Short mmCIF file of C-alpha atoms and ligand atoms in Angstrom, two decimals:
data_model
loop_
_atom_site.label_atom_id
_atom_site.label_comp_id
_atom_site.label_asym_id
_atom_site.label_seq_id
_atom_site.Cartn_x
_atom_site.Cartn_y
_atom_site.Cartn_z
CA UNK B 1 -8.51 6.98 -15.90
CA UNK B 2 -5.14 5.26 -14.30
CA UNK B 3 -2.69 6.90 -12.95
CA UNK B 4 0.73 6.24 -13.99
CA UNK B 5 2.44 3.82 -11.65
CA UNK B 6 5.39 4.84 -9.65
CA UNK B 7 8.45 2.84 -11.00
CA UNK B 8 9.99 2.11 -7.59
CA UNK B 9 8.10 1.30 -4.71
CA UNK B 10 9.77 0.55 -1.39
CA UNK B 11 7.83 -1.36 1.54
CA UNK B 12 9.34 -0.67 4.73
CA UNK B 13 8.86 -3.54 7.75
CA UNK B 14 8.91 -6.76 6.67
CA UNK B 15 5.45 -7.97 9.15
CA UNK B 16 2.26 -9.03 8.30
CA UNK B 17 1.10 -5.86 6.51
CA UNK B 18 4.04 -5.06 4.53
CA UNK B 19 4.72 -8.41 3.18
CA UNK B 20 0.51 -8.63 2.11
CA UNK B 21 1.25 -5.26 0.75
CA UNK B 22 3.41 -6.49 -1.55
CA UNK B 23 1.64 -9.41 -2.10
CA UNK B 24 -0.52 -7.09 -2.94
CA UNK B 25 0.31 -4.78 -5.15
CA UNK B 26 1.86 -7.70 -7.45
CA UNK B 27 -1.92 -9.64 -7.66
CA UNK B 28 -3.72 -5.77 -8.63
CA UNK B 29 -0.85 -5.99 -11.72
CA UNK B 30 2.28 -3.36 -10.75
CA UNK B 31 5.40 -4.17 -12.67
CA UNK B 32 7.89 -2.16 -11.48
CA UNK B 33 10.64 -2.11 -8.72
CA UNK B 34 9.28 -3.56 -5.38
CA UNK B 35 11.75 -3.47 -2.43
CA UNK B 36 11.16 -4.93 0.98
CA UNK B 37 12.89 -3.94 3.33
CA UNK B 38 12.55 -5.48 6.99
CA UNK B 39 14.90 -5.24 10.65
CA UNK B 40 14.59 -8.87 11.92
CA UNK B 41 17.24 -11.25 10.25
CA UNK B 42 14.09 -13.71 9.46
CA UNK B 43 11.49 -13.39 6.43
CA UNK B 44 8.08 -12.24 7.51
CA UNK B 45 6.15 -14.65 10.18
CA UNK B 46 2.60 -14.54 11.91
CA UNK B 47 2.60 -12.81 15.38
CA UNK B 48 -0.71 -14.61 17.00
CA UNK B 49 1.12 -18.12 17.51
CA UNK B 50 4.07 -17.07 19.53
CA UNK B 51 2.04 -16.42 22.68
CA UNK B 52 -0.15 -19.44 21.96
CA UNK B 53 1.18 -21.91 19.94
CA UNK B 54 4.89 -21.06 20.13
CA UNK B 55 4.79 -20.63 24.02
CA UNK B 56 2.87 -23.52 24.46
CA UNK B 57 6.00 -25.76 22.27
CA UNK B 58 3.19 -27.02 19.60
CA UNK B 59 4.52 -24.71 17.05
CA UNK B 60 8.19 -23.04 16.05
CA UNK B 61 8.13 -21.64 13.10
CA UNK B 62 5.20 -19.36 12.02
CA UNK B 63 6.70 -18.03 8.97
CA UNK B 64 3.76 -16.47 6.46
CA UNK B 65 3.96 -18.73 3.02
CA UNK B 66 3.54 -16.28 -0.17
CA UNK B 67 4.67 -17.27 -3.48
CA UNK B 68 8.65 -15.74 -3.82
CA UNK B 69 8.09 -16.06 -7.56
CA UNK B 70 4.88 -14.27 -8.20
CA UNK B 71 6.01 -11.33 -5.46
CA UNK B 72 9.48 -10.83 -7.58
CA UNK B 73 10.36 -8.66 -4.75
CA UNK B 74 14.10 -7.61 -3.51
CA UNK B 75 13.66 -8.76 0.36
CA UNK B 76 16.43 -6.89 2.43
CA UNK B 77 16.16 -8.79 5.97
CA UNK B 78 18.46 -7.26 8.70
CA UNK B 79 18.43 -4.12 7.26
CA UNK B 80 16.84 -0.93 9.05
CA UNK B 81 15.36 2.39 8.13
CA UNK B 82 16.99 4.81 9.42
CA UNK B 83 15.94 7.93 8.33
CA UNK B 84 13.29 9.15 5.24
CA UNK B 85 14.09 12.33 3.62
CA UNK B 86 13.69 14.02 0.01
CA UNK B 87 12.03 10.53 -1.40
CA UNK B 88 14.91 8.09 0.07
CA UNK B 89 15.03 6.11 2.78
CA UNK B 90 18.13 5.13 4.54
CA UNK B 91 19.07 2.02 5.99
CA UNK B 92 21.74 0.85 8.23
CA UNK B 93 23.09 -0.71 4.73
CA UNK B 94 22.04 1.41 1.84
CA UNK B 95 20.04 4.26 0.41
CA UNK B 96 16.81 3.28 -1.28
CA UNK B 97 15.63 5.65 -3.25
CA UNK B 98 11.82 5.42 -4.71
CA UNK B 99 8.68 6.92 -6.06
CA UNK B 100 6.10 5.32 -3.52
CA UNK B 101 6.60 4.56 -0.22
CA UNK B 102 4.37 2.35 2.56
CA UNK B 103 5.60 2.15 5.89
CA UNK B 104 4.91 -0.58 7.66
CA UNK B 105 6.83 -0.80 10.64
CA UNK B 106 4.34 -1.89 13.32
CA UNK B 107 5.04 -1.93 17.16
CA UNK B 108 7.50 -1.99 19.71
CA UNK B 109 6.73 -3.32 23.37
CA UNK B 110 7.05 -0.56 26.36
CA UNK B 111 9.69 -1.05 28.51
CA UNK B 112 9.72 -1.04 32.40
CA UNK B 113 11.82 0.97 34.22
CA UNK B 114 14.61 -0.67 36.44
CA UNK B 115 18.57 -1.81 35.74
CA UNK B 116 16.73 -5.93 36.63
CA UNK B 117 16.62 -8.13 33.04
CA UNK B 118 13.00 -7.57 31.81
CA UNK B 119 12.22 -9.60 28.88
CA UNK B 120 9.04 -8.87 26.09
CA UNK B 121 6.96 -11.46 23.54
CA UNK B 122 7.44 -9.41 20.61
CA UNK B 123 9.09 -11.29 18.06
CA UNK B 124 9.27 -15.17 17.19
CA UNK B 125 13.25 -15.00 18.76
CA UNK B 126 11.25 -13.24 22.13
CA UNK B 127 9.38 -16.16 21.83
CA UNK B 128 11.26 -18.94 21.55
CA UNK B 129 14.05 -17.61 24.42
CA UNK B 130 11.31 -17.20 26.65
CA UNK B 131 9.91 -20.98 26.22
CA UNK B 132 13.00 -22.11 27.02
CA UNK B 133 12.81 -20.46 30.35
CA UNK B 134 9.25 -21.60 31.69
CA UNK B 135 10.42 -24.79 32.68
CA UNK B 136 8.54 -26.20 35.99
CA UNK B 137 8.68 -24.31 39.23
CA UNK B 138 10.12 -21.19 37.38
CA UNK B 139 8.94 -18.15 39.06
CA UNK B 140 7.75 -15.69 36.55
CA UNK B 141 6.66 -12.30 36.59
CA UNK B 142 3.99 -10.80 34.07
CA UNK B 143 3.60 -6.93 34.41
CA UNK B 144 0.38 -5.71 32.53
CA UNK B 145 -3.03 -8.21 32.50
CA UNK B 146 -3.79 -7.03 29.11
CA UNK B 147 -4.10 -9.82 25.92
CA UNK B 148 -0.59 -10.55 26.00
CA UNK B 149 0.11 -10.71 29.69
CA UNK B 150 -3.10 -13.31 29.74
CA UNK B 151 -1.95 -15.40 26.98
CA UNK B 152 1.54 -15.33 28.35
CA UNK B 153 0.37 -16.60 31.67
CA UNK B 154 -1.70 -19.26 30.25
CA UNK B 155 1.19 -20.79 28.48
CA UNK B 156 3.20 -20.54 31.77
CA UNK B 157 0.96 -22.05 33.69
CA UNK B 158 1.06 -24.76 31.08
CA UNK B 159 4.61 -25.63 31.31
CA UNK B 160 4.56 -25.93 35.05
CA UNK B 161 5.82 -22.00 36.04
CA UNK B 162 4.41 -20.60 39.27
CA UNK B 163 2.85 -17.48 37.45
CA UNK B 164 2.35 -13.99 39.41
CA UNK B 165 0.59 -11.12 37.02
CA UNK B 166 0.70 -7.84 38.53
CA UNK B 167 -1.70 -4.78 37.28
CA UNK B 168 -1.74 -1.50 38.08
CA UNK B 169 -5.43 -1.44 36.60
CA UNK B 170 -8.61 -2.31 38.59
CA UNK B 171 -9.42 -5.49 36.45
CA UNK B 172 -7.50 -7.69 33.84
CA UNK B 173 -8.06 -6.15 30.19
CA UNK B 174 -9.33 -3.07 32.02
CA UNK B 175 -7.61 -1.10 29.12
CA UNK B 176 -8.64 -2.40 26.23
CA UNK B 177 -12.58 -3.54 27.40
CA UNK B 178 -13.27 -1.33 30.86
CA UNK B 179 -12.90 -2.87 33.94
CA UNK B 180 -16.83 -3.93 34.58
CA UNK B 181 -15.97 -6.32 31.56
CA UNK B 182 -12.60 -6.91 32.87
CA UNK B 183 -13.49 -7.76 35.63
CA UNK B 184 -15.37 -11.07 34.89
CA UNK B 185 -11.89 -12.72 33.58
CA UNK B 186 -10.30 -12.04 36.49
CA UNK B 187 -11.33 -15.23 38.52
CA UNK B 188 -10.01 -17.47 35.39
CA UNK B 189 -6.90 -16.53 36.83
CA UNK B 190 -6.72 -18.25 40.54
CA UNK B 191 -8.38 -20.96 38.34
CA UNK B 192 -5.66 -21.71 36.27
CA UNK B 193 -3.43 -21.37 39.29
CA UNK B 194 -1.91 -18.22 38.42
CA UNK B 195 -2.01 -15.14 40.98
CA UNK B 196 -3.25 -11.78 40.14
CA UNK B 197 -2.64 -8.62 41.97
CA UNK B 198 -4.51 -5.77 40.80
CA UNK B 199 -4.12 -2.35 41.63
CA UNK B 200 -0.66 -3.18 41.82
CA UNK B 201 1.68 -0.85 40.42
CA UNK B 202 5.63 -1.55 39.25
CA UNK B 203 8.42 0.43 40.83
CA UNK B 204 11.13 -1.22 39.19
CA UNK B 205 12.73 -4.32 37.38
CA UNK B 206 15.44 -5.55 39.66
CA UNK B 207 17.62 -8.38 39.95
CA UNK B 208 15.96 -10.93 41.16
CA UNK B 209 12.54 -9.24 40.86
CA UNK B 210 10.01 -6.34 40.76
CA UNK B 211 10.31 -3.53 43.33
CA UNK B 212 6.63 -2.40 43.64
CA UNK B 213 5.03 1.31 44.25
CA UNK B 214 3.77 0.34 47.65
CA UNK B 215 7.40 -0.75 48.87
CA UNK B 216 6.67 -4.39 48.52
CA UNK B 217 8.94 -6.88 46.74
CA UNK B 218 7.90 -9.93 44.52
CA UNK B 219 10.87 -12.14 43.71
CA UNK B 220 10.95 -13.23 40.04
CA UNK B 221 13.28 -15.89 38.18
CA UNK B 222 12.11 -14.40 35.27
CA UNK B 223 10.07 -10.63 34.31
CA UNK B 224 7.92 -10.29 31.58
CA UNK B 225 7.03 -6.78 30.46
CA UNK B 226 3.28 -6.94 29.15
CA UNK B 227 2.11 -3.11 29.47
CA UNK B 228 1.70 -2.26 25.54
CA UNK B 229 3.44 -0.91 22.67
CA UNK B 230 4.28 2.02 21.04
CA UNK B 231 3.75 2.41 17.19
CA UNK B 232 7.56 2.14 15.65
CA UNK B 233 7.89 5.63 14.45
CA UNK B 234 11.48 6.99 15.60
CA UNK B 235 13.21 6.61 12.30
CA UNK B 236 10.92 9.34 10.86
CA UNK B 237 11.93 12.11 12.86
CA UNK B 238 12.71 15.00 10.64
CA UNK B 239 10.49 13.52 7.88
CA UNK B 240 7.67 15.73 7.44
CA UNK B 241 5.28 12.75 8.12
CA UNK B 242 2.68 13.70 11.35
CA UNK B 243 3.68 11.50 14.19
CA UNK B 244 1.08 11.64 17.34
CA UNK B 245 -0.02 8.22 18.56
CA UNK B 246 1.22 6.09 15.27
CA UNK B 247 1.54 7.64 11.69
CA UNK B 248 -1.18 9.87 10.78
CA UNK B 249 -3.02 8.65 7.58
CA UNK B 250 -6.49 9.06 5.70
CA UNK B 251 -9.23 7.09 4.83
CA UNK B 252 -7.24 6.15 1.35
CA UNK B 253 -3.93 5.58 4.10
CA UNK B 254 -2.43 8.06 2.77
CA UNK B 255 0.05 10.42 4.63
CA UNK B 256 0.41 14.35 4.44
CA UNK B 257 3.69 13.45 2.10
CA UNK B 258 2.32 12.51 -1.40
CA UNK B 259 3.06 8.85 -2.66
CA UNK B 260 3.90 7.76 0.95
CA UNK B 261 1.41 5.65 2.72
CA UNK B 262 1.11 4.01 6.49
CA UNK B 263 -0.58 0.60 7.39
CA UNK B 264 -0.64 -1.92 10.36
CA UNK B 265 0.27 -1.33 14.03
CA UNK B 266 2.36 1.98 12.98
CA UNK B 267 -0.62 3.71 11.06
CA UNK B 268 -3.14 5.75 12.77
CA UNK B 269 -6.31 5.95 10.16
CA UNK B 270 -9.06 8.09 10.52
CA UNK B 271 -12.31 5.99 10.39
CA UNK B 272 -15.76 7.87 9.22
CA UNK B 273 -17.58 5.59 10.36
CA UNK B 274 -16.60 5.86 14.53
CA UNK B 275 -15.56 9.55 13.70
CA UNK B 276 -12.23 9.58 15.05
CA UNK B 277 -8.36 8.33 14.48
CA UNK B 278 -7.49 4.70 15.42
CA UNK B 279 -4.92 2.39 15.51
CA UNK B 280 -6.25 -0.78 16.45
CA UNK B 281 -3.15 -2.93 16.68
CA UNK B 282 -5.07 -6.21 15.18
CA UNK B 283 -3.81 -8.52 12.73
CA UNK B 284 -7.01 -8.09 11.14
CA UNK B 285 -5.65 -4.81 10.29
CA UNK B 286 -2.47 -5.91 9.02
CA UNK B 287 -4.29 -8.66 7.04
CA UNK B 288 -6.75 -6.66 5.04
CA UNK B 289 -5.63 -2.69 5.15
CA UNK B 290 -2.84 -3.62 2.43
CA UNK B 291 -5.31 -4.70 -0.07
CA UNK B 292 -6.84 -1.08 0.11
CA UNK B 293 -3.51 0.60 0.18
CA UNK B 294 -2.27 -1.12 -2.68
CA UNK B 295 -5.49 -0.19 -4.81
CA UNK B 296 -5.19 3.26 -4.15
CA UNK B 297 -1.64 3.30 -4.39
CA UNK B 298 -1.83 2.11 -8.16
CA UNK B 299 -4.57 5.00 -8.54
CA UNK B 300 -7.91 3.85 -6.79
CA UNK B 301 -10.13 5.64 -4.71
CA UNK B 302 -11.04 3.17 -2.01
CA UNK B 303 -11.80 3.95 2.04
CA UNK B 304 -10.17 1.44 4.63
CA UNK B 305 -12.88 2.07 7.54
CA UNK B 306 -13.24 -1.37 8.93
CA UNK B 307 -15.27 -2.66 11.93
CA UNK B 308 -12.40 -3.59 13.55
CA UNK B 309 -11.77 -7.42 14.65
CA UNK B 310 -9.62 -8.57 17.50
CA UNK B 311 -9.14 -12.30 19.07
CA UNK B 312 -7.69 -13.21 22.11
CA UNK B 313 -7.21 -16.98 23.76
CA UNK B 314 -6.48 -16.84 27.74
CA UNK B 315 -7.14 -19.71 30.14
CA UNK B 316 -8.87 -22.24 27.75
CA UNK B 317 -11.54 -19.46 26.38
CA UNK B 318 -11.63 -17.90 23.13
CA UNK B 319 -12.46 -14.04 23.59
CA UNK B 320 -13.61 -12.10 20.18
CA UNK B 321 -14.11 -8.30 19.70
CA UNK B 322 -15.52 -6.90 17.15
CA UNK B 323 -16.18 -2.76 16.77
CA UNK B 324 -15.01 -0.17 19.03
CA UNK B 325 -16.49 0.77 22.18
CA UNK B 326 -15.11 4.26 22.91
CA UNK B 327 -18.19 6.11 22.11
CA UNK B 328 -20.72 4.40 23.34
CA UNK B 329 -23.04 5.40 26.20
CA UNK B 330 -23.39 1.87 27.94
CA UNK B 331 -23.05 -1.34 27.87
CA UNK B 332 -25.58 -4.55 28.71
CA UNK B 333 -24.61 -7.97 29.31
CA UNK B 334 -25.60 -10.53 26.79
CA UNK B 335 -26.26 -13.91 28.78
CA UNK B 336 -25.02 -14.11 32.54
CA UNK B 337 -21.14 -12.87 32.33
CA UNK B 338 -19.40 -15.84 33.96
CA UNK B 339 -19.84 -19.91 34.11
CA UNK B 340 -23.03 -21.27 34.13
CA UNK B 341 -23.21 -25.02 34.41
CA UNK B 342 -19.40 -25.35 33.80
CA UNK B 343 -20.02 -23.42 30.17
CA UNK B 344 -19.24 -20.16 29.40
CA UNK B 345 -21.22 -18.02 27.02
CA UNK B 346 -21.90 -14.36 27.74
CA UNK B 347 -21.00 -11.54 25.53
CA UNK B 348 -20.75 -7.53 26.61
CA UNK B 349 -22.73 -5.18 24.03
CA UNK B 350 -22.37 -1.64 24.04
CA UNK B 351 -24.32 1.14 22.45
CA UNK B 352 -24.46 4.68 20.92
CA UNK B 353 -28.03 5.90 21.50
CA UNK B 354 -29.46 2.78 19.97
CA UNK B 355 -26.78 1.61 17.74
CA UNK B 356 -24.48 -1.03 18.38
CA UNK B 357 -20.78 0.04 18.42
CA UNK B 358 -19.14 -3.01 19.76
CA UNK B 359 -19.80 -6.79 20.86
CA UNK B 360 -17.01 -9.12 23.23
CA UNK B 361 -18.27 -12.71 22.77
CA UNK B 362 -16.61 -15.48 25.27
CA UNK B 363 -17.95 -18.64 23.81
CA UNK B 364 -20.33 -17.28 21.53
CA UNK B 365 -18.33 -17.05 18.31
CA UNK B 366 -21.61 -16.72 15.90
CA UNK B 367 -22.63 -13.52 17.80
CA UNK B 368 -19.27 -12.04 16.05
CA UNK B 369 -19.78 -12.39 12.85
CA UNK B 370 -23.16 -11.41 12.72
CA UNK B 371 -22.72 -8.37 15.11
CA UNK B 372 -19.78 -7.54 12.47
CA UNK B 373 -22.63 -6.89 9.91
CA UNK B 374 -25.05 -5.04 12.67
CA UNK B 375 -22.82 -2.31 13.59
CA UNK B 376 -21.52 -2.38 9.50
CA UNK B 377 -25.14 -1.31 8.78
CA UNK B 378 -25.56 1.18 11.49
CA UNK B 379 -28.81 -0.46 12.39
CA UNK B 380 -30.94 0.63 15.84
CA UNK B 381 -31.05 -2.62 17.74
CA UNK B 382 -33.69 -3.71 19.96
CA UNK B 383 -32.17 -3.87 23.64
CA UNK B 384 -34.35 -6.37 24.57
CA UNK B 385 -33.18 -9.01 22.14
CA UNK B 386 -29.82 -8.02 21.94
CA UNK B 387 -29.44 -9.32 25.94
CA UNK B 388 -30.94 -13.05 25.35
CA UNK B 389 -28.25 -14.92 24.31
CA UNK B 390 -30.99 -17.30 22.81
CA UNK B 391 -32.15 -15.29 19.72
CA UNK B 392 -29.26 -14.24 16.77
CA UNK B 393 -27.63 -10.76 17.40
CA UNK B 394 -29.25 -10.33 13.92
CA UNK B 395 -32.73 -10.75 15.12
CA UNK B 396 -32.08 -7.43 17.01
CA UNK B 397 -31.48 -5.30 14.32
CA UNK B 398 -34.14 -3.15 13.63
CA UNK B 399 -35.75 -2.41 9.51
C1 LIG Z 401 2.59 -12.14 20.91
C2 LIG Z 401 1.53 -11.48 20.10
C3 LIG Z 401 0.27 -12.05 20.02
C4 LIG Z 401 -0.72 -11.43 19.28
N1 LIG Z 401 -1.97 -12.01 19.24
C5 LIG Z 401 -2.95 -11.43 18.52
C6 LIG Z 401 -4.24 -12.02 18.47
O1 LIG Z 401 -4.50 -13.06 19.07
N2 LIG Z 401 -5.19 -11.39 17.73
C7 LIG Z 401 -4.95 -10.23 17.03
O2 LIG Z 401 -5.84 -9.69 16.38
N3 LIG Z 401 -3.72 -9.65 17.07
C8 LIG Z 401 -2.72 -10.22 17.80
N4 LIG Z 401 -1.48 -9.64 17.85
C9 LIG Z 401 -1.25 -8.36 17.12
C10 LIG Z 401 -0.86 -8.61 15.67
O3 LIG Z 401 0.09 -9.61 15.60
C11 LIG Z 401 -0.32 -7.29 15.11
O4 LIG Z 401 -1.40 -6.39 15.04
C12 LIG Z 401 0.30 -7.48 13.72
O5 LIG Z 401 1.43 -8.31 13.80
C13 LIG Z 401 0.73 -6.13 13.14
O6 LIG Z 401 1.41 -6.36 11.93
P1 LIG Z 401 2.36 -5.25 11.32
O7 LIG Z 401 2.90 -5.87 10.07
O8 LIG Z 401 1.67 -3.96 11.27
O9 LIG Z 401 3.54 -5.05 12.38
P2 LIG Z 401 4.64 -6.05 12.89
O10 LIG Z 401 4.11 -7.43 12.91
O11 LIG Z 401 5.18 -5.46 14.14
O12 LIG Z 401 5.79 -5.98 11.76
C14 LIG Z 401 6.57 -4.84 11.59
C15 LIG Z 401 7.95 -5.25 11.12
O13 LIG Z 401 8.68 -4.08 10.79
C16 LIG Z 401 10.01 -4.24 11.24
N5 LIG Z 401 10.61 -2.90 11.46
C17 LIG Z 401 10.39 -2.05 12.49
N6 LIG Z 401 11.13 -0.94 12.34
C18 LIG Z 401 11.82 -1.09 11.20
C19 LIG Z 401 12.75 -0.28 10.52
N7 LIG Z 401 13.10 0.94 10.97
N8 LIG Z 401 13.30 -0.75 9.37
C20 LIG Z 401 12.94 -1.96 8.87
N9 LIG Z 401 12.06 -2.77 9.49
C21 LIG Z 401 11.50 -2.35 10.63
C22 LIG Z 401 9.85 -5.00 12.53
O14 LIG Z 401 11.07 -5.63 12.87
C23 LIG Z 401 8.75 -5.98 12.17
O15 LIG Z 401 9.27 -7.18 11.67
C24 LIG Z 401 -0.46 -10.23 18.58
C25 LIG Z 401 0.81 -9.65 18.67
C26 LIG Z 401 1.79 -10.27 19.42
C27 LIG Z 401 3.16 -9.63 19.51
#
């Protein structure tokens, strides 16, 4: 049986999930009230392009087309949420009361510490300020070789900027993929002309530069800060909502307040399959998650635990993730990690006992898809097969 359907339903964050959770929630047939309600003065745009496409000048706008007519949505741009308490949420403007709620507020980039000018690559305005300042010979600073800080130097290096990236880490991506896998990017770097200093940590932003832990000094005309993000979450102090590392919400994405839900770079889901929370901060989250939310919203029963999907381009290579390697108990290379005959092709598998948990393909964008399905089905893989980057990741997949 359906539930009744809440007559007012406010979306808050105006991004890629909340505007496909509206989307959403129109297309699975709910009539009533649907507010939008998002900070940034422009209507919802893609986030991938601006430190590819955007930096690189090939693209300016990346505004998400949706059909304004079908969505018959109020959309309040330049309008925050301030506070949510007893079933409203405030805004610097107005009071929106409402009988469902999904917050979708997404991420904020971590700041450095310093008085200096730091700048981020957030938001399409981060985006298009910053490509107006890597013109040629511009010194720039990157602080963090994680996705961003690789993309961003790419595009830097691009326009003619003499690029410095400086990690604290052991390894580029060292973070997000270890630093053994790390590692192997690390050379694409001095490649492309850019410098990388590892083990490097960040004092300060100063004028004129960075003021580093060891007492050294790197002048800058311009610092980037590319060390992460923090799930946008202070506006719900005092709500009741459970706050850790992003919004705490179920396999349904549902939050400990009823009728209020969570999705995209904000929302922390727990995942049955891995056995533990995540919040994987990948569009492919904020693409699909809202379909799931809006079913259950409008009474459904339906899990979100996704094998989680992540791209990345740096230094003319297309990197793809797919799964999540925190609990597995090694890793093997598929292919030789590196060049080979000017080509790259290699991919880093890792494993639970004999399942596979989580595949990064450089050049190898079949592998993806099909180890998508192999850790989907929980299969045992055979090792052996797995590592030759001749046969299908399929054909490794055991019964
Ligand atoms: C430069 C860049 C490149 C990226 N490249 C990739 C990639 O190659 N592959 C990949 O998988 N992922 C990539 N990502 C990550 C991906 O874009 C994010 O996971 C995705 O945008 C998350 O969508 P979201 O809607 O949850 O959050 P967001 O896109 O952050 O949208 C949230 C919105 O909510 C608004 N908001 C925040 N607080 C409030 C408030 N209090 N009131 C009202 N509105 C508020 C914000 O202004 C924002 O517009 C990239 C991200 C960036 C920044």
């Amino acid at each position: 049986m359906r539930r009744v359907q809440p007559e007012r339903i406010v979306v808050v964050g105006a991004g890629l999930a909340g505007l496909r959770t509206v989307e959403e929630l129109r297309s699975g047939g709910y009539r009533g009230d649907l507010t939008l309600v998002g900070a940034e003065n422009r209507p919802p745009y893609d986030r991938p392009p601006l430190s590819k496409q955007v930096l690189a000048g090939v693209v300016d706008d990346t505004t998400l087309r949706t059909d304004h007519d079908s969505l018959a949505a109020t959309i309040r741009l330049g309008e925050t949420a301030v506070s949510l308490d007893d079933r409203v949420v405030r805004t610097d403007r107005a009071e929106h009361p409402f009988d469902a709620l999904v917050i979708a507020t997404g991420a904020r980039p971590v700041a450095l510490p310093g008085g200096g000018p730091q700048r981020f690559l957030r938001t399409l305005d981060d985006a298009l300020s910053l490509r107006r300042l890597l013109v040629p010979g511009a010194r720039l600073a990157v602080v963090g070789a994680g996705w961003i800080g690789a993309e961003l130097a790419t595009a830097a290096v691009g326009r003619g900027c003499q690029v410095t990236v400086v990690e604290a880490g052991p390894a580029p991506l060292a973070g997000p993929v270890g630093a053994e896998v790390g590692a192997i990017t690390a050379g694409w770097y001095a490649q492309a002309g850019v410098e990388l200093r590892l083990g490097q940590a960040v004092r300060s932003v100063e004028d004129g530069g960075l003021s580093l832990a060891d007492g050294g000094w790197l002048p800058a005309d311009l610092v980037v800060a590319a060390v992460g993000v923090r799930p946008e979450v202070g506006w719900l102090a005092g709500s009741g909502l459970t706050v850790a590392d992003g919004i705490e919400v179920d396999a349904y994405l549902r939050t400990a307040l009823p009728g209020v839900y969570a999705v995209g770079d904000c929302a922390a889901f727990w995942s049955g399959r891995f056995g533990r929370r995540m919040r994987p901060e990948h569009w492919d989250v904020a693409l699909r998650a809202p379909a799931v939310l809006a079913a259950n919203l409008l009474g459904g029963q339906e899990r979100y635990d996704p094998v989680p999907y992540f791209w990345s381009e740096q230094f003319g290579r297309m990197l793809q993730y797919v799964g999540d390697h925190r609990g597995a108990d090694r890793m093997i290379w598929r292919g030789s990690p590196g060049p080979v005959g000017g080509r790259e092709r290699w991919a880093a598998c890792w494993l639970a006992g004999d399942r596979l948990v989580a595949l990064l393909a450089v050049g190898l964008p079949r592998d993806i898809t099909q180890a998508r399905r192999v850790i989907e089905s929980g299969a045992a893989v055979d090792q052996a097969l797995l590592a030759d980057p001749d046969r299908p990741v399929r054909d490794a997949a055991r019964g």
